[in-house]
Amino acid sequence: IMRGESVRWQSVLIEVYILAILAMSYNLLFGFTGVISFGHALFFGVAGYVLGLMLEFTAIETGWALLLGALAGIAICGVLGLVVGLVTLRLKGVYFAIFTLAVAEMAFIFFGRWQLTRAEDGFAITELPLWLDPSQNRLNFYYVTLIAVVITFLFIRRLVNSPTGAVFKAIRENEDRAQSMGFNTLNYKLLSLTIAGMLAGAAGLLQVILNKKVGPELLGVSYTVDPLLMTIIGGIGTFSGPIIGAGGLHFLDVFLRDAELNLGGLVIDIANIWALLLGVIFILTVIVFPFGIIGTWQRWRARRKPPA
């Protein structure tokens, strides 16, 4: 059994990478296309359940079950994104956000009561390929998640800098004007939601492999709220902002949960108030960096740049 600080910090960094992928997927939809969703956890959780079902409830050899489960999970998330988008994207603003929240909550309730997967208790993943099993070869899985973050970052940057990405940004700035220029904005928003859903599904797959556990908590609202906060903290509509936000928020979470504050002999267990402190730090960060850490820095750099 692996022990020690290095293994613990590998686990923390793996979680940061998974959250960064989830936050980048949310930023593609919210930051670059201007579509706010409260149901992003739907894709994260459904992909995890598909992988878990393939590994634990089929007779397929473990390696093939992992591959087929991962491909099926991502593909189903893409179809879900397309279907949810077709049904709801004609709604705008808060109405779309509320509808996506309702869809995600329905999935949460369904899996929380599905007896096949042990309802709200969920089920454990008993077997994974040895080279990828985090409990046996965590460093291998660390590199897998690191590569996944890099690929996701490069893919989103390439997409947003393409002509398709230019239309995404045009929709974000002024959808009516984009329509007047001849673009079918519904199709582009569908594409953004589908891709974002598939990327969020990939993050869900990695989360299930890391914890070797599948449960309805994967569909919890925190997996929508957290990437939203990470995107805001890092910088909406920036490439590296969600990664900075994911790292900052998760590291604060880790440190505050176990910290103690000594005030002249009075020891305060911060673990009891860590959520409150996290909220205060978030508010201060938003006040100091109104456009997110990366967004504010980019604007400051642009103002400091001498005119041509």
PDB file of C-alpha atoms in Angstrom:
ATOM      1  CA  ILE A   1       0.000   0.000   0.000  1.00  0.00           C
ATOM      2  CA  MET A   2       1.363   3.405  -0.984  1.00  0.00           C
ATOM      3  CA  ARG A   3       1.903   5.860   1.868  1.00  0.00           C
ATOM      4  CA  GLY A   4       3.683   9.127   2.491  1.00  0.00           C
ATOM      5  CA  GLU A   5       3.393  12.825   1.712  1.00  0.00           C
ATOM      6  CA  SER A   6       4.385  12.400  -1.923  1.00  0.00           C
ATOM      7  CA  VAL A   7       1.490  10.022  -2.534  1.00  0.00           C
ATOM      8  CA  ARG A   8      -0.910  12.371  -0.719  1.00  0.00           C
ATOM      9  CA  TRP A   9       0.149  15.340  -2.813  1.00  0.00           C
ATOM     10  CA  GLN A  10      -0.051  13.297  -5.980  1.00  0.00           C
ATOM     11  CA  SER A  11      -3.680  12.656  -5.063  1.00  0.00           C
ATOM     12  CA  VAL A  12      -4.300  16.371  -4.377  1.00  0.00           C
ATOM     13  CA  LEU A  13      -2.771  17.365  -7.724  1.00  0.00           C
ATOM     14  CA  ILE A  14      -4.764  14.699  -9.553  1.00  0.00           C
ATOM     15  CA  GLU A  15      -7.932  16.198  -8.077  1.00  0.00           C
ATOM     16  CA  VAL A  16      -6.793  19.662  -9.188  1.00  0.00           C
ATOM     17  CA  TYR A  17      -6.264  18.379 -12.749  1.00  0.00           C
ATOM     18  CA  ILE A  18      -9.694  16.726 -12.822  1.00  0.00           C
ATOM     19  CA  LEU A  19     -11.379  19.886 -11.530  1.00  0.00           C
ATOM     20  CA  ALA A  20      -9.389  21.953 -14.042  1.00  0.00           C
ATOM     21  CA  ILE A  21     -10.765  19.862 -16.922  1.00  0.00           C
ATOM     22  CA  LEU A  22     -14.285  20.289 -15.526  1.00  0.00           C
ATOM     23  CA  ALA A  23     -13.768  24.050 -15.108  1.00  0.00           C
ATOM     24  CA  MET A  24     -12.311  24.430 -18.624  1.00  0.00           C
ATOM     25  CA  SER A  25     -15.321  22.611 -20.061  1.00  0.00           C
ATOM     26  CA  TYR A  26     -17.635  24.965 -18.175  1.00  0.00           C
ATOM     27  CA  ASN A  27     -15.635  27.984 -19.319  1.00  0.00           C
ATOM     28  CA  LEU A  28     -16.048  26.914 -22.953  1.00  0.00           C
ATOM     29  CA  LEU A  29     -19.801  27.099 -22.497  1.00  0.00           C
ATOM     30  CA  PHE A  30     -20.062  30.058 -20.117  1.00  0.00           C
ATOM     31  CA  GLY A  31     -16.910  32.084 -20.707  1.00  0.00           C
ATOM     32  CA  PHE A  32     -16.530  31.783 -24.470  1.00  0.00           C
ATOM     33  CA  THR A  33     -20.122  31.188 -25.645  1.00  0.00           C
ATOM     34  CA  GLY A  34     -22.001  33.124 -22.978  1.00  0.00           C
ATOM     35  CA  VAL A  35     -24.366  30.276 -22.039  1.00  0.00           C
ATOM     36  CA  ILE A  36     -24.729  29.797 -18.271  1.00  0.00           C
ATOM     37  CA  SER A  37     -25.772  26.324 -17.140  1.00  0.00           C
ATOM     38  CA  PHE A  38     -26.635  25.030 -13.676  1.00  0.00           C
ATOM     39  CA  GLY A  39     -26.674  21.410 -14.819  1.00  0.00           C
ATOM     40  CA  HIS A  40     -23.058  20.714 -15.753  1.00  0.00           C
ATOM     41  CA  ALA A  41     -22.848  17.988 -13.101  1.00  0.00           C
ATOM     42  CA  LEU A  42     -25.201  15.924 -15.293  1.00  0.00           C
ATOM     43  CA  PHE A  43     -22.394  15.120 -17.729  1.00  0.00           C
ATOM     44  CA  PHE A  44     -19.795  14.633 -14.993  1.00  0.00           C
ATOM     45  CA  GLY A  45     -21.952  12.079 -13.185  1.00  0.00           C
ATOM     46  CA  VAL A  46     -23.493  10.233 -16.117  1.00  0.00           C
ATOM     47  CA  ALA A  47     -20.085   9.452 -17.629  1.00  0.00           C
ATOM     48  CA  GLY A  48     -18.920   8.125 -14.268  1.00  0.00           C
ATOM     49  CA  TYR A  49     -21.964   5.861 -13.980  1.00  0.00           C
ATOM     50  CA  VAL A  50     -21.537   4.550 -17.532  1.00  0.00           C
ATOM     51  CA  LEU A  51     -17.920   3.627 -16.810  1.00  0.00           C
ATOM     52  CA  GLY A  52     -18.827   2.034 -13.481  1.00  0.00           C
ATOM     53  CA  LEU A  53     -21.642  -0.004 -15.013  1.00  0.00           C
ATOM     54  CA  MET A  54     -19.361  -1.230 -17.769  1.00  0.00           C
ATOM     55  CA  LEU A  55     -16.661  -2.271 -15.306  1.00  0.00           C
ATOM     56  CA  GLU A  56     -18.850  -3.856 -12.622  1.00  0.00           C
ATOM     57  CA  PHE A  57     -22.016  -5.082 -14.350  1.00  0.00           C
ATOM     58  CA  THR A  58     -20.691  -6.661 -17.532  1.00  0.00           C
ATOM     59  CA  ALA A  59     -18.546  -9.736 -18.151  1.00  0.00           C
ATOM     60  CA  ILE A  60     -16.167  -7.850 -20.454  1.00  0.00           C
ATOM     61  CA  GLU A  61     -12.438  -8.134 -19.690  1.00  0.00           C
ATOM     62  CA  THR A  62     -11.317  -5.241 -17.469  1.00  0.00           C
ATOM     63  CA  GLY A  63      -9.115  -3.470 -20.012  1.00  0.00           C
ATOM     64  CA  TRP A  64     -11.769  -3.576 -22.722  1.00  0.00           C
ATOM     65  CA  ALA A  65     -14.495  -2.623 -20.240  1.00  0.00           C
ATOM     66  CA  LEU A  66     -12.464   0.440 -19.256  1.00  0.00           C
ATOM     67  CA  LEU A  67     -11.946   1.473 -22.878  1.00  0.00           C
ATOM     68  CA  LEU A  68     -15.537   0.831 -23.945  1.00  0.00           C
ATOM     69  CA  GLY A  69     -16.909   2.468 -20.800  1.00  0.00           C
ATOM     70  CA  ALA A  70     -14.803   5.591 -21.344  1.00  0.00           C
ATOM     71  CA  LEU A  71     -15.791   5.884 -25.015  1.00  0.00           C
ATOM     72  CA  ALA A  72     -19.454   5.169 -24.276  1.00  0.00           C
ATOM     73  CA  GLY A  73     -19.496   7.625 -21.372  1.00  0.00           C
ATOM     74  CA  ILE A  74     -18.083  10.464 -23.447  1.00  0.00           C
ATOM     75  CA  ALA A  75     -20.335   9.634 -26.414  1.00  0.00           C
ATOM     76  CA  ILE A  76     -23.470   9.504 -24.229  1.00  0.00           C
ATOM     77  CA  CYS A  77     -22.530  12.869 -22.701  1.00  0.00           C
ATOM     78  CA  GLY A  78     -22.250  14.288 -26.205  1.00  0.00           C
ATOM     79  CA  VAL A  79     -25.718  12.975 -27.084  1.00  0.00           C
ATOM     80  CA  LEU A  80     -27.083  14.275 -23.770  1.00  0.00           C
ATOM     81  CA  GLY A  81     -25.637  17.698 -24.475  1.00  0.00           C
ATOM     82  CA  LEU A  82     -27.225  17.687 -27.919  1.00  0.00           C
ATOM     83  CA  VAL A  83     -30.632  16.566 -26.622  1.00  0.00           C
ATOM     84  CA  VAL A  84     -30.654  18.964 -23.660  1.00  0.00           C
ATOM     85  CA  GLY A  85     -29.573  21.764 -25.977  1.00  0.00           C
ATOM     86  CA  LEU A  86     -32.274  21.023 -28.552  1.00  0.00           C
ATOM     87  CA  VAL A  87     -34.921  21.061 -25.832  1.00  0.00           C
ATOM     88  CA  THR A  88     -33.701  24.049 -23.836  1.00  0.00           C
ATOM     89  CA  LEU A  89     -31.400  26.360 -25.805  1.00  0.00           C
ATOM     90  CA  ARG A  90     -34.307  28.289 -27.257  1.00  0.00           C
ATOM     91  CA  LEU A  91     -34.736  29.493 -23.689  1.00  0.00           C
ATOM     92  CA  LYS A  92     -32.371  32.280 -22.737  1.00  0.00           C
ATOM     93  CA  GLY A  93     -30.653  33.516 -19.619  1.00  0.00           C
ATOM     94  CA  VAL A  94     -31.951  32.366 -16.264  1.00  0.00           C
ATOM     95  CA  TYR A  95     -34.704  30.215 -17.806  1.00  0.00           C
ATOM     96  CA  PHE A  96     -32.152  28.007 -19.552  1.00  0.00           C
ATOM     97  CA  ALA A  97     -30.044  27.811 -16.379  1.00  0.00           C
ATOM     98  CA  ILE A  98     -33.021  26.747 -14.245  1.00  0.00           C
ATOM     99  CA  PHE A  99     -34.101  24.123 -16.774  1.00  0.00           C
ATOM    100  CA  THR A 100     -30.623  22.570 -16.877  1.00  0.00           C
ATOM    101  CA  LEU A 101     -30.596  22.511 -13.064  1.00  0.00           C
ATOM    102  CA  ALA A 102     -33.921  20.653 -13.114  1.00  0.00           C
ATOM    103  CA  VAL A 103     -32.590  18.063 -15.587  1.00  0.00           C
ATOM    104  CA  ALA A 104     -29.465  17.468 -13.478  1.00  0.00           C
ATOM    105  CA  GLU A 105     -31.550  17.141 -10.309  1.00  0.00           C
ATOM    106  CA  MET A 106     -33.812  14.586 -12.001  1.00  0.00           C
ATOM    107  CA  ALA A 107     -30.743  12.519 -12.870  1.00  0.00           C
ATOM    108  CA  PHE A 108     -29.490  12.905  -9.282  1.00  0.00           C
ATOM    109  CA  ILE A 109     -32.806  11.630  -7.893  1.00  0.00           C
ATOM    110  CA  PHE A 110     -32.966   8.756 -10.405  1.00  0.00           C
ATOM    111  CA  PHE A 111     -29.495   7.401  -9.653  1.00  0.00           C
ATOM    112  CA  GLY A 112     -30.007   8.026  -5.945  1.00  0.00           C
ATOM    113  CA  ARG A 113     -32.962   5.609  -6.018  1.00  0.00           C
ATOM    114  CA  TRP A 114     -31.765   3.077  -8.625  1.00  0.00           C
ATOM    115  CA  GLN A 115     -31.421  -0.201  -6.761  1.00  0.00           C
ATOM    116  CA  LEU A 116     -29.167  -1.765  -9.408  1.00  0.00           C
ATOM    117  CA  THR A 117     -26.386   0.648  -8.423  1.00  0.00           C
ATOM    118  CA  ARG A 118     -27.229   0.443  -4.683  1.00  0.00           C
ATOM    119  CA  ALA A 119     -29.151   3.728  -4.746  1.00  0.00           C
ATOM    120  CA  GLU A 120     -27.681   6.509  -2.608  1.00  0.00           C
ATOM    121  CA  ASP A 121     -24.844   4.289  -1.313  1.00  0.00           C
ATOM    122  CA  GLY A 122     -23.380   3.782  -4.777  1.00  0.00           C
ATOM    123  CA  PHE A 123     -20.936   1.008  -5.561  1.00  0.00           C
ATOM    124  CA  ALA A 124     -17.194   0.454  -5.606  1.00  0.00           C
ATOM    125  CA  ILE A 125     -14.969  -0.294  -8.590  1.00  0.00           C
ATOM    126  CA  THR A 126     -13.310  -3.558  -7.599  1.00  0.00           C
ATOM    127  CA  GLU A 127     -10.903  -3.995 -10.502  1.00  0.00           C
ATOM    128  CA  LEU A 128      -8.953  -1.707 -12.821  1.00  0.00           C
ATOM    129  CA  PRO A 129      -5.984  -2.381 -15.111  1.00  0.00           C
ATOM    130  CA  LEU A 130      -2.938  -2.539 -12.849  1.00  0.00           C
ATOM    131  CA  TRP A 131      -1.042   0.202 -14.715  1.00  0.00           C
ATOM    132  CA  LEU A 132      -3.908   2.674 -14.193  1.00  0.00           C
ATOM    133  CA  ASP A 133      -5.101   1.666 -10.733  1.00  0.00           C
ATOM    134  CA  PRO A 134      -4.498   4.700  -8.434  1.00  0.00           C
ATOM    135  CA  SER A 135      -4.161   2.466  -5.399  1.00  0.00           C
ATOM    136  CA  GLN A 136      -1.346   0.503  -7.066  1.00  0.00           C
ATOM    137  CA  ASN A 137       0.322   2.895  -9.516  1.00  0.00           C
ATOM    138  CA  ARG A 138      -0.749   6.403  -8.559  1.00  0.00           C
ATOM    139  CA  LEU A 139       2.144   8.058 -10.382  1.00  0.00           C
ATOM    140  CA  ASN A 140       0.971   6.513 -13.665  1.00  0.00           C
ATOM    141  CA  PHE A 141      -2.521   7.875 -13.110  1.00  0.00           C
ATOM    142  CA  TYR A 142      -1.022  11.245 -12.162  1.00  0.00           C
ATOM    143  CA  TYR A 143       0.649  11.458 -15.571  1.00  0.00           C
ATOM    144  CA  VAL A 144      -2.549  10.362 -17.314  1.00  0.00           C
ATOM    145  CA  THR A 145      -4.524  13.185 -15.710  1.00  0.00           C
ATOM    146  CA  LEU A 146      -1.725  15.674 -16.402  1.00  0.00           C
ATOM    147  CA  ILE A 147      -1.717  14.711 -20.084  1.00  0.00           C
ATOM    148  CA  ALA A 148      -5.520  14.986 -20.123  1.00  0.00           C
ATOM    149  CA  VAL A 149      -5.334  18.563 -18.761  1.00  0.00           C
ATOM    150  CA  VAL A 150      -2.754  19.578 -21.363  1.00  0.00           C
ATOM    151  CA  ILE A 151      -4.757  18.044 -24.227  1.00  0.00           C
ATOM    152  CA  THR A 152      -7.969  19.714 -23.011  1.00  0.00           C
ATOM    153  CA  PHE A 153      -6.239  23.096 -22.733  1.00  0.00           C
ATOM    154  CA  LEU A 154      -4.698  22.854 -26.221  1.00  0.00           C
ATOM    155  CA  PHE A 155      -7.948  21.634 -27.754  1.00  0.00           C
ATOM    156  CA  ILE A 156     -10.035  24.463 -26.269  1.00  0.00           C
ATOM    157  CA  ARG A 157      -7.438  27.074 -27.250  1.00  0.00           C
ATOM    158  CA  ARG A 158      -7.373  25.757 -30.821  1.00  0.00           C
ATOM    159  CA  LEU A 159     -11.177  25.624 -30.994  1.00  0.00           C
ATOM    160  CA  VAL A 160     -11.698  29.130 -29.607  1.00  0.00           C
ATOM    161  CA  ASN A 161      -9.048  30.587 -31.936  1.00  0.00           C
ATOM    162  CA  SER A 162     -10.726  28.956 -34.962  1.00  0.00           C
ATOM    163  CA  PRO A 163     -13.537  30.526 -37.051  1.00  0.00           C
ATOM    164  CA  THR A 164     -16.012  28.459 -35.014  1.00  0.00           C
ATOM    165  CA  GLY A 165     -14.602  29.946 -31.824  1.00  0.00           C
ATOM    166  CA  ALA A 166     -14.980  33.427 -33.291  1.00  0.00           C
ATOM    167  CA  VAL A 167     -18.710  32.752 -33.686  1.00  0.00           C
ATOM    168  CA  PHE A 168     -18.861  31.461 -30.086  1.00  0.00           C
ATOM    169  CA  LYS A 169     -17.428  34.777 -28.903  1.00  0.00           C
ATOM    170  CA  ALA A 170     -19.751  36.739 -31.182  1.00  0.00           C
ATOM    171  CA  ILE A 171     -22.731  34.960 -29.596  1.00  0.00           C
ATOM    172  CA  ARG A 172     -21.354  35.788 -26.149  1.00  0.00           C
ATOM    173  CA  GLU A 173     -21.028  39.477 -26.992  1.00  0.00           C
ATOM    174  CA  ASN A 174     -24.283  39.958 -28.905  1.00  0.00           C
ATOM    175  CA  GLU A 175     -26.318  37.005 -30.151  1.00  0.00           C
ATOM    176  CA  ASP A 176     -28.770  39.169 -32.118  1.00  0.00           C
ATOM    177  CA  ARG A 177     -25.936  40.770 -34.039  1.00  0.00           C
ATOM    178  CA  ALA A 178     -24.423  37.341 -34.769  1.00  0.00           C
ATOM    179  CA  GLN A 179     -27.783  36.225 -36.148  1.00  0.00           C
ATOM    180  CA  SER A 180     -28.042  39.346 -38.294  1.00  0.00           C
ATOM    181  CA  MET A 181     -24.672  38.433 -39.829  1.00  0.00           C
ATOM    182  CA  GLY A 182     -26.181  35.154 -41.043  1.00  0.00           C
ATOM    183  CA  PHE A 183     -24.986  32.691 -38.391  1.00  0.00           C
ATOM    184  CA  ASN A 184     -27.358  30.053 -37.043  1.00  0.00           C
ATOM    185  CA  THR A 185     -26.546  30.732 -33.414  1.00  0.00           C
ATOM    186  CA  LEU A 186     -28.592  27.779 -32.140  1.00  0.00           C
ATOM    187  CA  ASN A 187     -26.351  25.333 -34.009  1.00  0.00           C
ATOM    188  CA  TYR A 188     -23.207  26.922 -32.596  1.00  0.00           C
ATOM    189  CA  LYS A 189     -24.578  26.892 -29.056  1.00  0.00           C
ATOM    190  CA  LEU A 190     -25.518  23.238 -29.526  1.00  0.00           C
ATOM    191  CA  LEU A 191     -21.963  22.510 -30.626  1.00  0.00           C
ATOM    192  CA  SER A 192     -20.527  24.329 -27.620  1.00  0.00           C
ATOM    193  CA  LEU A 193     -22.837  22.515 -25.186  1.00  0.00           C
ATOM    194  CA  THR A 194     -22.079  19.134 -26.775  1.00  0.00           C
ATOM    195  CA  ILE A 195     -18.310  19.588 -26.623  1.00  0.00           C
ATOM    196  CA  ALA A 196     -18.472  20.994 -23.089  1.00  0.00           C
ATOM    197  CA  GLY A 197     -20.581  18.019 -22.014  1.00  0.00           C
ATOM    198  CA  MET A 198     -18.094  15.539 -23.479  1.00  0.00           C
ATOM    199  CA  LEU A 199     -15.168  17.233 -21.742  1.00  0.00           C
ATOM    200  CA  ALA A 200     -17.059  17.292 -18.435  1.00  0.00           C
ATOM    201  CA  GLY A 201     -17.786  13.604 -18.950  1.00  0.00           C
ATOM    202  CA  ALA A 202     -14.072  12.926 -19.398  1.00  0.00           C
ATOM    203  CA  ALA A 203     -13.451  14.622 -16.042  1.00  0.00           C
ATOM    204  CA  GLY A 204     -16.131  12.416 -14.473  1.00  0.00           C
ATOM    205  CA  LEU A 205     -14.411   9.301 -15.802  1.00  0.00           C
ATOM    206  CA  LEU A 206     -11.132  10.323 -14.196  1.00  0.00           C
ATOM    207  CA  GLN A 207     -12.876  11.099 -10.900  1.00  0.00           C
ATOM    208  CA  VAL A 208     -14.416   7.610 -10.779  1.00  0.00           C
ATOM    209  CA  ILE A 209     -11.064   5.972 -11.538  1.00  0.00           C
ATOM    210  CA  LEU A 210      -9.353   8.034  -8.826  1.00  0.00           C
ATOM    211  CA  ASN A 211     -11.881   7.226  -6.087  1.00  0.00           C
ATOM    212  CA  LYS A 212     -12.833   3.757  -7.402  1.00  0.00           C
ATOM    213  CA  LYS A 213     -16.363   4.654  -6.333  1.00  0.00           C
ATOM    214  CA  VAL A 214     -19.554   5.560  -8.164  1.00  0.00           C
ATOM    215  CA  GLY A 215     -22.421   7.278  -6.377  1.00  0.00           C
ATOM    216  CA  PRO A 216     -25.112   9.950  -6.848  1.00  0.00           C
ATOM    217  CA  GLU A 217     -22.790  12.552  -5.298  1.00  0.00           C
ATOM    218  CA  LEU A 218     -21.172  12.729  -8.759  1.00  0.00           C
ATOM    219  CA  LEU A 219     -24.392  14.411  -9.929  1.00  0.00           C
ATOM    220  CA  GLY A 220     -24.508  16.804  -6.973  1.00  0.00           C
ATOM    221  CA  VAL A 221     -24.914  20.510  -7.564  1.00  0.00           C
ATOM    222  CA  SER A 222     -21.390  21.124  -6.219  1.00  0.00           C
ATOM    223  CA  TYR A 223     -19.969  19.824  -9.490  1.00  0.00           C
ATOM    224  CA  THR A 224     -21.785  22.666 -11.230  1.00  0.00           C
ATOM    225  CA  VAL A 225     -21.167  25.384  -8.643  1.00  0.00           C
ATOM    226  CA  ASP A 226     -17.466  24.592  -8.179  1.00  0.00           C
ATOM    227  CA  PRO A 227     -16.482  24.964 -11.860  1.00  0.00           C
ATOM    228  CA  LEU A 228     -18.547  28.155 -12.002  1.00  0.00           C
ATOM    229  CA  LEU A 229     -16.640  29.593  -9.018  1.00  0.00           C
ATOM    230  CA  MET A 230     -13.309  28.405 -10.426  1.00  0.00           C
ATOM    231  CA  THR A 231     -14.057  30.093 -13.740  1.00  0.00           C
ATOM    232  CA  ILE A 232     -15.032  33.352 -12.014  1.00  0.00           C
ATOM    233  CA  ILE A 233     -11.959  33.316  -9.759  1.00  0.00           C
ATOM    234  CA  GLY A 234      -9.536  32.506 -12.576  1.00  0.00           C
ATOM    235  CA  GLY A 235     -11.090  34.720 -15.217  1.00  0.00           C
ATOM    236  CA  ILE A 236     -14.193  34.227 -17.363  1.00  0.00           C
ATOM    237  CA  GLY A 237     -13.314  33.736 -21.014  1.00  0.00           C
ATOM    238  CA  THR A 238      -9.580  33.182 -20.434  1.00  0.00           C
ATOM    239  CA  PHE A 239      -7.676  30.025 -21.295  1.00  0.00           C
ATOM    240  CA  SER A 240      -5.618  29.518 -18.143  1.00  0.00           C
ATOM    241  CA  GLY A 241      -8.087  31.126 -15.715  1.00  0.00           C
ATOM    242  CA  PRO A 242     -10.090  27.953 -14.942  1.00  0.00           C
ATOM    243  CA  ILE A 243      -6.855  26.061 -14.200  1.00  0.00           C
ATOM    244  CA  ILE A 244      -5.705  28.809 -11.795  1.00  0.00           C
ATOM    245  CA  GLY A 245      -9.160  28.893 -10.203  1.00  0.00           C
ATOM    246  CA  ALA A 246      -9.294  25.099  -9.805  1.00  0.00           C
ATOM    247  CA  GLY A 247      -5.842  24.985  -8.241  1.00  0.00           C
ATOM    248  CA  GLY A 248      -6.452  27.920  -5.922  1.00  0.00           C
ATOM    249  CA  LEU A 249      -9.861  26.773  -4.711  1.00  0.00           C
ATOM    250  CA  HIS A 250      -8.849  23.157  -4.162  1.00  0.00           C
ATOM    251  CA  PHE A 251      -5.564  23.985  -2.415  1.00  0.00           C
ATOM    252  CA  LEU A 252      -7.429  26.374  -0.097  1.00  0.00           C
ATOM    253  CA  ASP A 253      -9.922  23.607   0.593  1.00  0.00           C
ATOM    254  CA  VAL A 254      -7.120  21.175   1.486  1.00  0.00           C
ATOM    255  CA  PHE A 255      -5.249  23.623   3.719  1.00  0.00           C
ATOM    256  CA  LEU A 256      -8.279  25.024   5.540  1.00  0.00           C
ATOM    257  CA  ARG A 257      -9.803  21.637   6.343  1.00  0.00           C
ATOM    258  CA  ASP A 258      -6.813  20.625   8.477  1.00  0.00           C
ATOM    259  CA  ALA A 259      -5.607  24.018   9.764  1.00  0.00           C
ATOM    260  CA  GLU A 260      -5.585  25.419  13.288  1.00  0.00           C
ATOM    261  CA  LEU A 261      -5.279  29.074  14.306  1.00  0.00           C
ATOM    262  CA  ASN A 262      -3.445  29.948  17.536  1.00  0.00           C
ATOM    263  CA  LEU A 263      -4.477  33.312  19.031  1.00  0.00           C
ATOM    264  CA  GLY A 264      -2.468  33.842  22.227  1.00  0.00           C
ATOM    265  CA  GLY A 265      -3.047  30.345  23.455  1.00  0.00           C
ATOM    266  CA  LEU A 266      -6.608  30.159  22.140  1.00  0.00           C
ATOM    267  CA  VAL A 267      -6.592  27.417  19.484  1.00  0.00           C
ATOM    268  CA  ILE A 268      -9.331  27.674  16.872  1.00  0.00           C
ATOM    269  CA  ASP A 269     -10.012  24.612  14.763  1.00  0.00           C
ATOM    270  CA  ILE A 270     -10.435  26.115  11.301  1.00  0.00           C
ATOM    271  CA  ALA A 271     -11.826  22.810  10.034  1.00  0.00           C
ATOM    272  CA  ASN A 272     -15.123  23.729  11.718  1.00  0.00           C
ATOM    273  CA  ILE A 273     -15.419  27.035   9.845  1.00  0.00           C
ATOM    274  CA  TRP A 274     -13.464  26.272   6.676  1.00  0.00           C
ATOM    275  CA  ALA A 275     -16.484  26.746   4.385  1.00  0.00           C
ATOM    276  CA  LEU A 276     -17.119  30.209   5.870  1.00  0.00           C
ATOM    277  CA  LEU A 277     -13.463  31.214   5.447  1.00  0.00           C
ATOM    278  CA  LEU A 278     -13.486  29.904   1.892  1.00  0.00           C
ATOM    279  CA  GLY A 279     -16.505  32.090   1.158  1.00  0.00           C
ATOM    280  CA  VAL A 280     -14.817  35.173   2.650  1.00  0.00           C
ATOM    281  CA  ILE A 281     -11.658  34.529   0.606  1.00  0.00           C
ATOM    282  CA  PHE A 282     -13.787  34.133  -2.531  1.00  0.00           C
ATOM    283  CA  ILE A 283     -15.527  37.471  -1.911  1.00  0.00           C
ATOM    284  CA  LEU A 284     -12.206  39.247  -1.306  1.00  0.00           C
ATOM    285  CA  THR A 285     -10.727  37.688  -4.441  1.00  0.00           C
ATOM    286  CA  VAL A 286     -13.645  38.910  -6.551  1.00  0.00           C
ATOM    287  CA  ILE A 287     -13.312  42.422  -5.076  1.00  0.00           C
ATOM    288  CA  VAL A 288      -9.543  42.588  -5.685  1.00  0.00           C
ATOM    289  CA  PHE A 289      -9.734  40.834  -9.074  1.00  0.00           C
ATOM    290  CA  PRO A 290     -13.090  41.910 -10.554  1.00  0.00           C
ATOM    291  CA  PHE A 291     -12.361  40.147 -13.868  1.00  0.00           C
ATOM    292  CA  GLY A 292     -10.760  37.104 -12.259  1.00  0.00           C
ATOM    293  CA  ILE A 293      -7.061  36.663 -11.545  1.00  0.00           C
ATOM    294  CA  ILE A 294      -6.000  36.129 -15.161  1.00  0.00           C
ATOM    295  CA  GLY A 295      -8.616  38.492 -16.627  1.00  0.00           C
ATOM    296  CA  THR A 296      -7.611  41.357 -14.324  1.00  0.00           C
ATOM    297  CA  TRP A 297      -3.913  40.773 -14.984  1.00  0.00           C
ATOM    298  CA  GLN A 298      -4.512  40.815 -18.764  1.00  0.00           C
ATOM    299  CA  ARG A 299      -6.405  44.104 -18.536  1.00  0.00           C
ATOM    300  CA  TRP A 300      -3.700  45.623 -16.318  1.00  0.00           C
ATOM    301  CA  ARG A 301      -1.013  44.518 -18.775  1.00  0.00           C
ATOM    302  CA  ALA A 302      -2.968  45.960 -21.703  1.00  0.00           C
ATOM    303  CA  ARG A 303      -3.232  49.349 -19.942  1.00  0.00           C
ATOM    304  CA  ARG A 304       0.507  49.326 -19.149  1.00  0.00           C
ATOM    305  CA  LYS A 305       1.440  48.509 -22.717  1.00  0.00           C
ATOM    306  CA  PRO A 306       2.758  51.619 -24.498  1.00  0.00           C
ATOM    307  CA  PRO A 307       0.720  52.754 -27.518  1.00  0.00           C
ATOM    308  CA  ALA A 308       2.069  51.706 -30.898  1.00  0.00           C
TER     309      ALA A 308
END
